[in-house]
Tab-separated table of C-alpha atoms in Angstrom:
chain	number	residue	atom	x	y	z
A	173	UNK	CA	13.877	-25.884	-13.021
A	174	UNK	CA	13.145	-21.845	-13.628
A	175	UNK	CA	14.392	-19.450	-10.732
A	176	UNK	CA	15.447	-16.276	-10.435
A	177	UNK	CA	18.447	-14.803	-8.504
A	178	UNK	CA	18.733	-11.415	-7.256
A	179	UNK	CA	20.896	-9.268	-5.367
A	180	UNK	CA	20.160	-9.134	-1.443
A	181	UNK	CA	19.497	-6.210	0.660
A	182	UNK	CA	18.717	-3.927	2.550
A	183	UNK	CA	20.193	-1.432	-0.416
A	184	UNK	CA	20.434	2.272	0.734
A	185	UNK	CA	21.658	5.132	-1.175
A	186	UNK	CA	20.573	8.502	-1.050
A	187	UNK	CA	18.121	10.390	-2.639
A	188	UNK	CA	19.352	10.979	-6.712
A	189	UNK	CA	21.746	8.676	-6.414
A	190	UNK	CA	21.725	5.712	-9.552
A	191	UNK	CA	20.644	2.784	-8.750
A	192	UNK	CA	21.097	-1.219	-10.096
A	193	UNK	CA	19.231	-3.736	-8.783
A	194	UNK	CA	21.289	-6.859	-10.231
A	195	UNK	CA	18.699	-10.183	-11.144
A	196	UNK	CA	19.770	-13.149	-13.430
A	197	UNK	CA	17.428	-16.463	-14.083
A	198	UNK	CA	17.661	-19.547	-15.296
A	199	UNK	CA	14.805	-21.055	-17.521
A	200	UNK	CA	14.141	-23.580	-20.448
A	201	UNK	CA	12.492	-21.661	-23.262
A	202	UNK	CA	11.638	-18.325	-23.546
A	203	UNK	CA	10.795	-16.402	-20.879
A	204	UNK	CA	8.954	-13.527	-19.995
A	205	UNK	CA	10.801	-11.150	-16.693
A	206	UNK	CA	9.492	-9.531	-14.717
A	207	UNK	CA	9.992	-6.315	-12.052
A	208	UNK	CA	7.880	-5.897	-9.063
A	209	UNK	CA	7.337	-3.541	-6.509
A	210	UNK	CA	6.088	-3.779	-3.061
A	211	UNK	CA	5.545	-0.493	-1.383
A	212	UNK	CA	5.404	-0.510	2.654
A	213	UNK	CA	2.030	-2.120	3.528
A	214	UNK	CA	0.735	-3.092	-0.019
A	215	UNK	CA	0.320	-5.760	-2.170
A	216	UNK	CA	2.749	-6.050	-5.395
A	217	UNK	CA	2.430	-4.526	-8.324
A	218	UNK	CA	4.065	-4.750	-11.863
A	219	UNK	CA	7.029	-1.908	-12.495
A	220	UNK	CA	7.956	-3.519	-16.037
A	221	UNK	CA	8.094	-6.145	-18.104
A	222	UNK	CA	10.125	-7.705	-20.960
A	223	UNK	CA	8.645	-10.761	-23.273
A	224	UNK	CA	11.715	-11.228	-25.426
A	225	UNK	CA	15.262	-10.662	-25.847
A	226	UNK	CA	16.976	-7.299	-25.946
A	227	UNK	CA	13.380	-6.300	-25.076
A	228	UNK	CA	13.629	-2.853	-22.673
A	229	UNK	CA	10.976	-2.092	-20.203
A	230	UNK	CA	10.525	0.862	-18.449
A	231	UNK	CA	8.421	2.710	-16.040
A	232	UNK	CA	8.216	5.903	-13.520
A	233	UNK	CA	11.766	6.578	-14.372
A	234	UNK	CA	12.817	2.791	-13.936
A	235	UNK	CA	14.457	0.349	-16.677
A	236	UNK	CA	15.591	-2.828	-17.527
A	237	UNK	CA	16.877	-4.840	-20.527
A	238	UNK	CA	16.570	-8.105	-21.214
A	239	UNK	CA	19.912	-9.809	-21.583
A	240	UNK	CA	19.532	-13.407	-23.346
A	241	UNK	CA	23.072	-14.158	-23.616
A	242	UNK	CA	23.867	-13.206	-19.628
A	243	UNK	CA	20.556	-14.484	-18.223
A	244	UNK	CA	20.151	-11.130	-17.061
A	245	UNK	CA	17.452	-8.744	-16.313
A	246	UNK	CA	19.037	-5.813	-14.047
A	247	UNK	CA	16.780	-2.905	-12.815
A	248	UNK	CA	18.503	0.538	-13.662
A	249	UNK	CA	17.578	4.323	-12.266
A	250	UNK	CA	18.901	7.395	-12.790
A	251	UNK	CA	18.220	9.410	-10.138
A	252	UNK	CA	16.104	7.825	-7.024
A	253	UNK	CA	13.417	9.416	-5.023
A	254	UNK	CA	12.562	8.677	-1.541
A	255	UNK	CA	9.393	7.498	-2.621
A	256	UNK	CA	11.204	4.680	-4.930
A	257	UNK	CA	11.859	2.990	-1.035
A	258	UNK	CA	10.228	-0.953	-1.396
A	259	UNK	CA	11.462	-4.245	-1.909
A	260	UNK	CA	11.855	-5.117	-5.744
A	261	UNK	CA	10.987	-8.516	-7.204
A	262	UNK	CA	12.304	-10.030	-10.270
A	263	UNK	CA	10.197	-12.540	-11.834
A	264	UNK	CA	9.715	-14.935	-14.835
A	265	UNK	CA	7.126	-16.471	-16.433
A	266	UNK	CA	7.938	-19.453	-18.147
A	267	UNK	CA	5.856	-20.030	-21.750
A	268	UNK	CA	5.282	-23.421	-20.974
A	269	UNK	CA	3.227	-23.108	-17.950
A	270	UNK	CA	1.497	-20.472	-15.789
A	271	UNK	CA	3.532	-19.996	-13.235
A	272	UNK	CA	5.484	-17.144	-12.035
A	273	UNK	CA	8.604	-17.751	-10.361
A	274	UNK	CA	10.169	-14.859	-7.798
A	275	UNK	CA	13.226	-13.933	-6.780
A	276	UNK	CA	13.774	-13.179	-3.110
A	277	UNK	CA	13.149	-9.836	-3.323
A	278	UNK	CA	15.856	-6.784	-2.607
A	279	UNK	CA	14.449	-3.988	0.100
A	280	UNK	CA	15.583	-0.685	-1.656
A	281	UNK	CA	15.832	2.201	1.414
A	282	UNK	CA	16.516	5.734	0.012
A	283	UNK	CA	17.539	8.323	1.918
A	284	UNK	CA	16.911	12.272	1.823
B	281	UNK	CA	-4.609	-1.755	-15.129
B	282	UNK	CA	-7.083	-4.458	-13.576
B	283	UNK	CA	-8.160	-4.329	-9.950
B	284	UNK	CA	-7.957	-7.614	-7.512
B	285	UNK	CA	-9.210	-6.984	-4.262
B	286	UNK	CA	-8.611	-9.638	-1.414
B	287	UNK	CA	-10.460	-9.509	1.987
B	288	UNK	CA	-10.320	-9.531	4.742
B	289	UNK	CA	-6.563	-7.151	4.614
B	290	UNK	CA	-6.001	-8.430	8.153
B	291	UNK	CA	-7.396	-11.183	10.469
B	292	UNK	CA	-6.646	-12.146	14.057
B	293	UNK	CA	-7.851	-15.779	15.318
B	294	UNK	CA	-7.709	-18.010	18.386
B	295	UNK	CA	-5.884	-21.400	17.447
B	296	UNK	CA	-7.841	-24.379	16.270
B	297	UNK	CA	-10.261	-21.935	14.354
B	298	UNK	CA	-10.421	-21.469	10.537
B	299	UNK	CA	-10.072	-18.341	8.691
B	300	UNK	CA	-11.431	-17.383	5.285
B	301	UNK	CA	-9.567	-15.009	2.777
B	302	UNK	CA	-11.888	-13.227	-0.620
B	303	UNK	CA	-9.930	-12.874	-3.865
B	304	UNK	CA	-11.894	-11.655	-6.137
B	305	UNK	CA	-11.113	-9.666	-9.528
B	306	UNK	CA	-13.446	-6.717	-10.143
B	307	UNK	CA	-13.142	-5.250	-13.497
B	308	UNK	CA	-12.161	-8.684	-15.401
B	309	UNK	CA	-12.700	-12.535	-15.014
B	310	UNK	CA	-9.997	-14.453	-14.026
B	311	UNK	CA	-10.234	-18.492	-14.912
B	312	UNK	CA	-6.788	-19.106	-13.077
B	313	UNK	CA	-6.034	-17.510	-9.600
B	314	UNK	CA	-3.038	-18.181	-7.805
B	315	UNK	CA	-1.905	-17.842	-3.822
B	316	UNK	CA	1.037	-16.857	-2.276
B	317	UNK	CA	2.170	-16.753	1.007
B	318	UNK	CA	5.041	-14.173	2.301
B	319	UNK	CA	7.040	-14.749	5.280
B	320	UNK	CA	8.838	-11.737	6.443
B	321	UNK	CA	11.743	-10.175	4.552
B	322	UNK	CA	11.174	-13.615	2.144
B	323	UNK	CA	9.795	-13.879	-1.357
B	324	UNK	CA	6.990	-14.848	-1.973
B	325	UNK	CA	5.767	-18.933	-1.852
B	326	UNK	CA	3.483	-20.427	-4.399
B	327	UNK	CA	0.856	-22.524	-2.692
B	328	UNK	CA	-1.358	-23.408	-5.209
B	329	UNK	CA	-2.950	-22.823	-8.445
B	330	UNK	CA	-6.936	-22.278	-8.679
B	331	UNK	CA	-8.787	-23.196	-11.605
B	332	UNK	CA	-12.208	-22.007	-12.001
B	333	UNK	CA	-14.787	-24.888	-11.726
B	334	UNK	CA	-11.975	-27.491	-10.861
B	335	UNK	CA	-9.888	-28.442	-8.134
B	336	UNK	CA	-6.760	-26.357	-6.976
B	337	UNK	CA	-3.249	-27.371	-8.050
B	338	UNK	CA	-1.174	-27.413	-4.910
B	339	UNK	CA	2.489	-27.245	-4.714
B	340	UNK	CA	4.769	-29.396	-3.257
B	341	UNK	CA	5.049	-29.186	0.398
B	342	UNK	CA	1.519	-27.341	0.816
B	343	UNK	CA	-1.279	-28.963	2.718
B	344	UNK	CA	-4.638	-29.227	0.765
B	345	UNK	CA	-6.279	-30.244	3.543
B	346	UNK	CA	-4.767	-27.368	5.362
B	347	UNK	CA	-5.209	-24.829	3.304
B	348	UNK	CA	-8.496	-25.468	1.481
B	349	UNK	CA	-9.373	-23.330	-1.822
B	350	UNK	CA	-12.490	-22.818	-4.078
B	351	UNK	CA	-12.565	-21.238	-7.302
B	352	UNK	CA	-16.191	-20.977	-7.733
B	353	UNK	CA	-16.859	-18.433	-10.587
B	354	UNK	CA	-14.489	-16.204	-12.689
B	355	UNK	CA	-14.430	-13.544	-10.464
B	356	UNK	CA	-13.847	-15.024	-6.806
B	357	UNK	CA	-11.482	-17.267	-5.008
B	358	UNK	CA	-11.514	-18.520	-1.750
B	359	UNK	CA	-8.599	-19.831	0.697
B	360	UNK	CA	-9.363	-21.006	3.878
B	361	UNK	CA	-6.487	-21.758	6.661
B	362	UNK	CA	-8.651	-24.597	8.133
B	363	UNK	CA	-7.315	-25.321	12.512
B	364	UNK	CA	-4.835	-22.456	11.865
B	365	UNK	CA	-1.825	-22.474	14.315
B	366	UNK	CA	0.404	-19.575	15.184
B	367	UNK	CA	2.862	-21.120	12.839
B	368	UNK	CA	0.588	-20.012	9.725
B	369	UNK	CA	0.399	-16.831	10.711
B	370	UNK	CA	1.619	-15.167	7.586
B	371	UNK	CA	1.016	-12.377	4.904
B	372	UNK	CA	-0.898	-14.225	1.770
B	373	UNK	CA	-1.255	-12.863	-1.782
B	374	UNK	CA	-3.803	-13.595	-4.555
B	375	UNK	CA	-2.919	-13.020	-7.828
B	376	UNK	CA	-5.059	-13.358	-10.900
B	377	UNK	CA	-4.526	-13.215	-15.101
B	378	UNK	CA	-7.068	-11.530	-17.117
B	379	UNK	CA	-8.446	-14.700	-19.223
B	380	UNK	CA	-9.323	-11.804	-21.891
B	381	UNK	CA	-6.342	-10.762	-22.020
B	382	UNK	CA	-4.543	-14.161	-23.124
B	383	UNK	CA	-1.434	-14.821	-22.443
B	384	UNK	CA	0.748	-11.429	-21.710
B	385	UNK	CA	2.298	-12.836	-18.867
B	386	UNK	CA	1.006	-10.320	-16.082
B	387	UNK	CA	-0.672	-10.889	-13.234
B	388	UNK	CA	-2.223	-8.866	-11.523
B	389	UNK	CA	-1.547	-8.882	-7.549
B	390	UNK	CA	-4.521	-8.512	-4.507
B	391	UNK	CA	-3.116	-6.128	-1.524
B	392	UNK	CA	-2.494	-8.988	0.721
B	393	UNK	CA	-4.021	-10.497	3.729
B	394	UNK	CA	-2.295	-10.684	7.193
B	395	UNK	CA	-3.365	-13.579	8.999
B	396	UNK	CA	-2.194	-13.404	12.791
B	397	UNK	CA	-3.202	-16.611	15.083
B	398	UNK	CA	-2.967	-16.259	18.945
């Protein structure tokens, strides 16, 4: 079946530091991924997306790439703010049914 | 983007009672809702799938009887921990996919409801 793997935490680095927030999946067909972010005391909400391959979302400074041939889907910054501090999901939608499928979520701590 | 707003955001019961949780989408109509629930420092579960003027899809493992939801319009859905025990005490998540908005793949997520039973 579809699932996601990502990197576990806590990850701290300090403030401007790069970051990469590995996530690989495994899926029949063509999925859509998937980053989400989960600020202290809220609910999710979408950071980026990518529907096809070599696709590259990006948001508030934040990308990743959608790797077909490595099953791959890694979340890149340049320079991290405090504020960036949440736990990151890495999801997938499969096109053959509605589900989304998480990853177990990596807690991101940035320090100033 | 499109709002869902779950309620209540927090809830404290005695065990044996049964708590209700809101999801409802306010600026779009939603014909499939889905809930999570989040253990600490864990992903997030799938429990089920809600269908709008059909039964829930539940997922393996998950008590229907337990955990009892109606989908009764496009805008509201309802999940109700019936005889909750301290051992459901848990953070759950709605999510819901604009149905006007075909299939893009997002969903969009409620802020959560923490459900604490004594």
């Amino acid at each position: 079946g579809n699932s996601v793997t990502q990197m576990e935490g806590p990850v701290t680095l300090s403030e401007e530091a790069f970051l990469t927030i590995n996530c690989t999946y495994t899926a029949t067909g063509y999925p859509s991924l998937f980053w989400y972010v989960q600020y202290p005391g809220e609910g999710l909400q979408l950071l980026l997306k990518a529907t096809k391959a070599d696709d590259k979302g990006s948001n508030k400074g934040f990308e990743a790439t959608y790797r077909k041939e490595t099953t791959s889907f890694h979340l890149e910054k340049g320079s991290v703010q405090v504020s960036d501090s949440a736990v990151y999901f890495c999801a997938l939608t499969s096109n053959r049914d509605d589900k989304i499928i998480f990853g177990k979520g990596t807690r991101l701590h940035i320090l100033p | 983007g499109a709002v869902v707003s779950q309620h209540p955001s927090w809830v404290i019961c005695k065990s044996g009672t049964s708590v209700k949780i809101e999801c409802r989408s306010l600026d779009f109509q939603a014909t499939t809702m889905f809930w999570y629930r989040q253990f600490p420092k864990q992903s997030l579960m799938l429990m089920a799938t809600s269908n709008e003027g059909s039964k829930a899809t539940y997922e393996q493992g998950v008590e229907k009887d337990k955990f009892l939801i109606n989908h009764a319009s496009l805008t509201l859905s309802t999940l109700t921990v019936t005889s909750a025990h301290p051992e459901d005490s848990s953070f759950y998540i709605c999510s819901a996919r604009d149905r006007g908005n075909l299939y893009t793949g997002e969903l969009f997520f409620g802020e959560g409801s923490r459900l604490t039973v004594l």
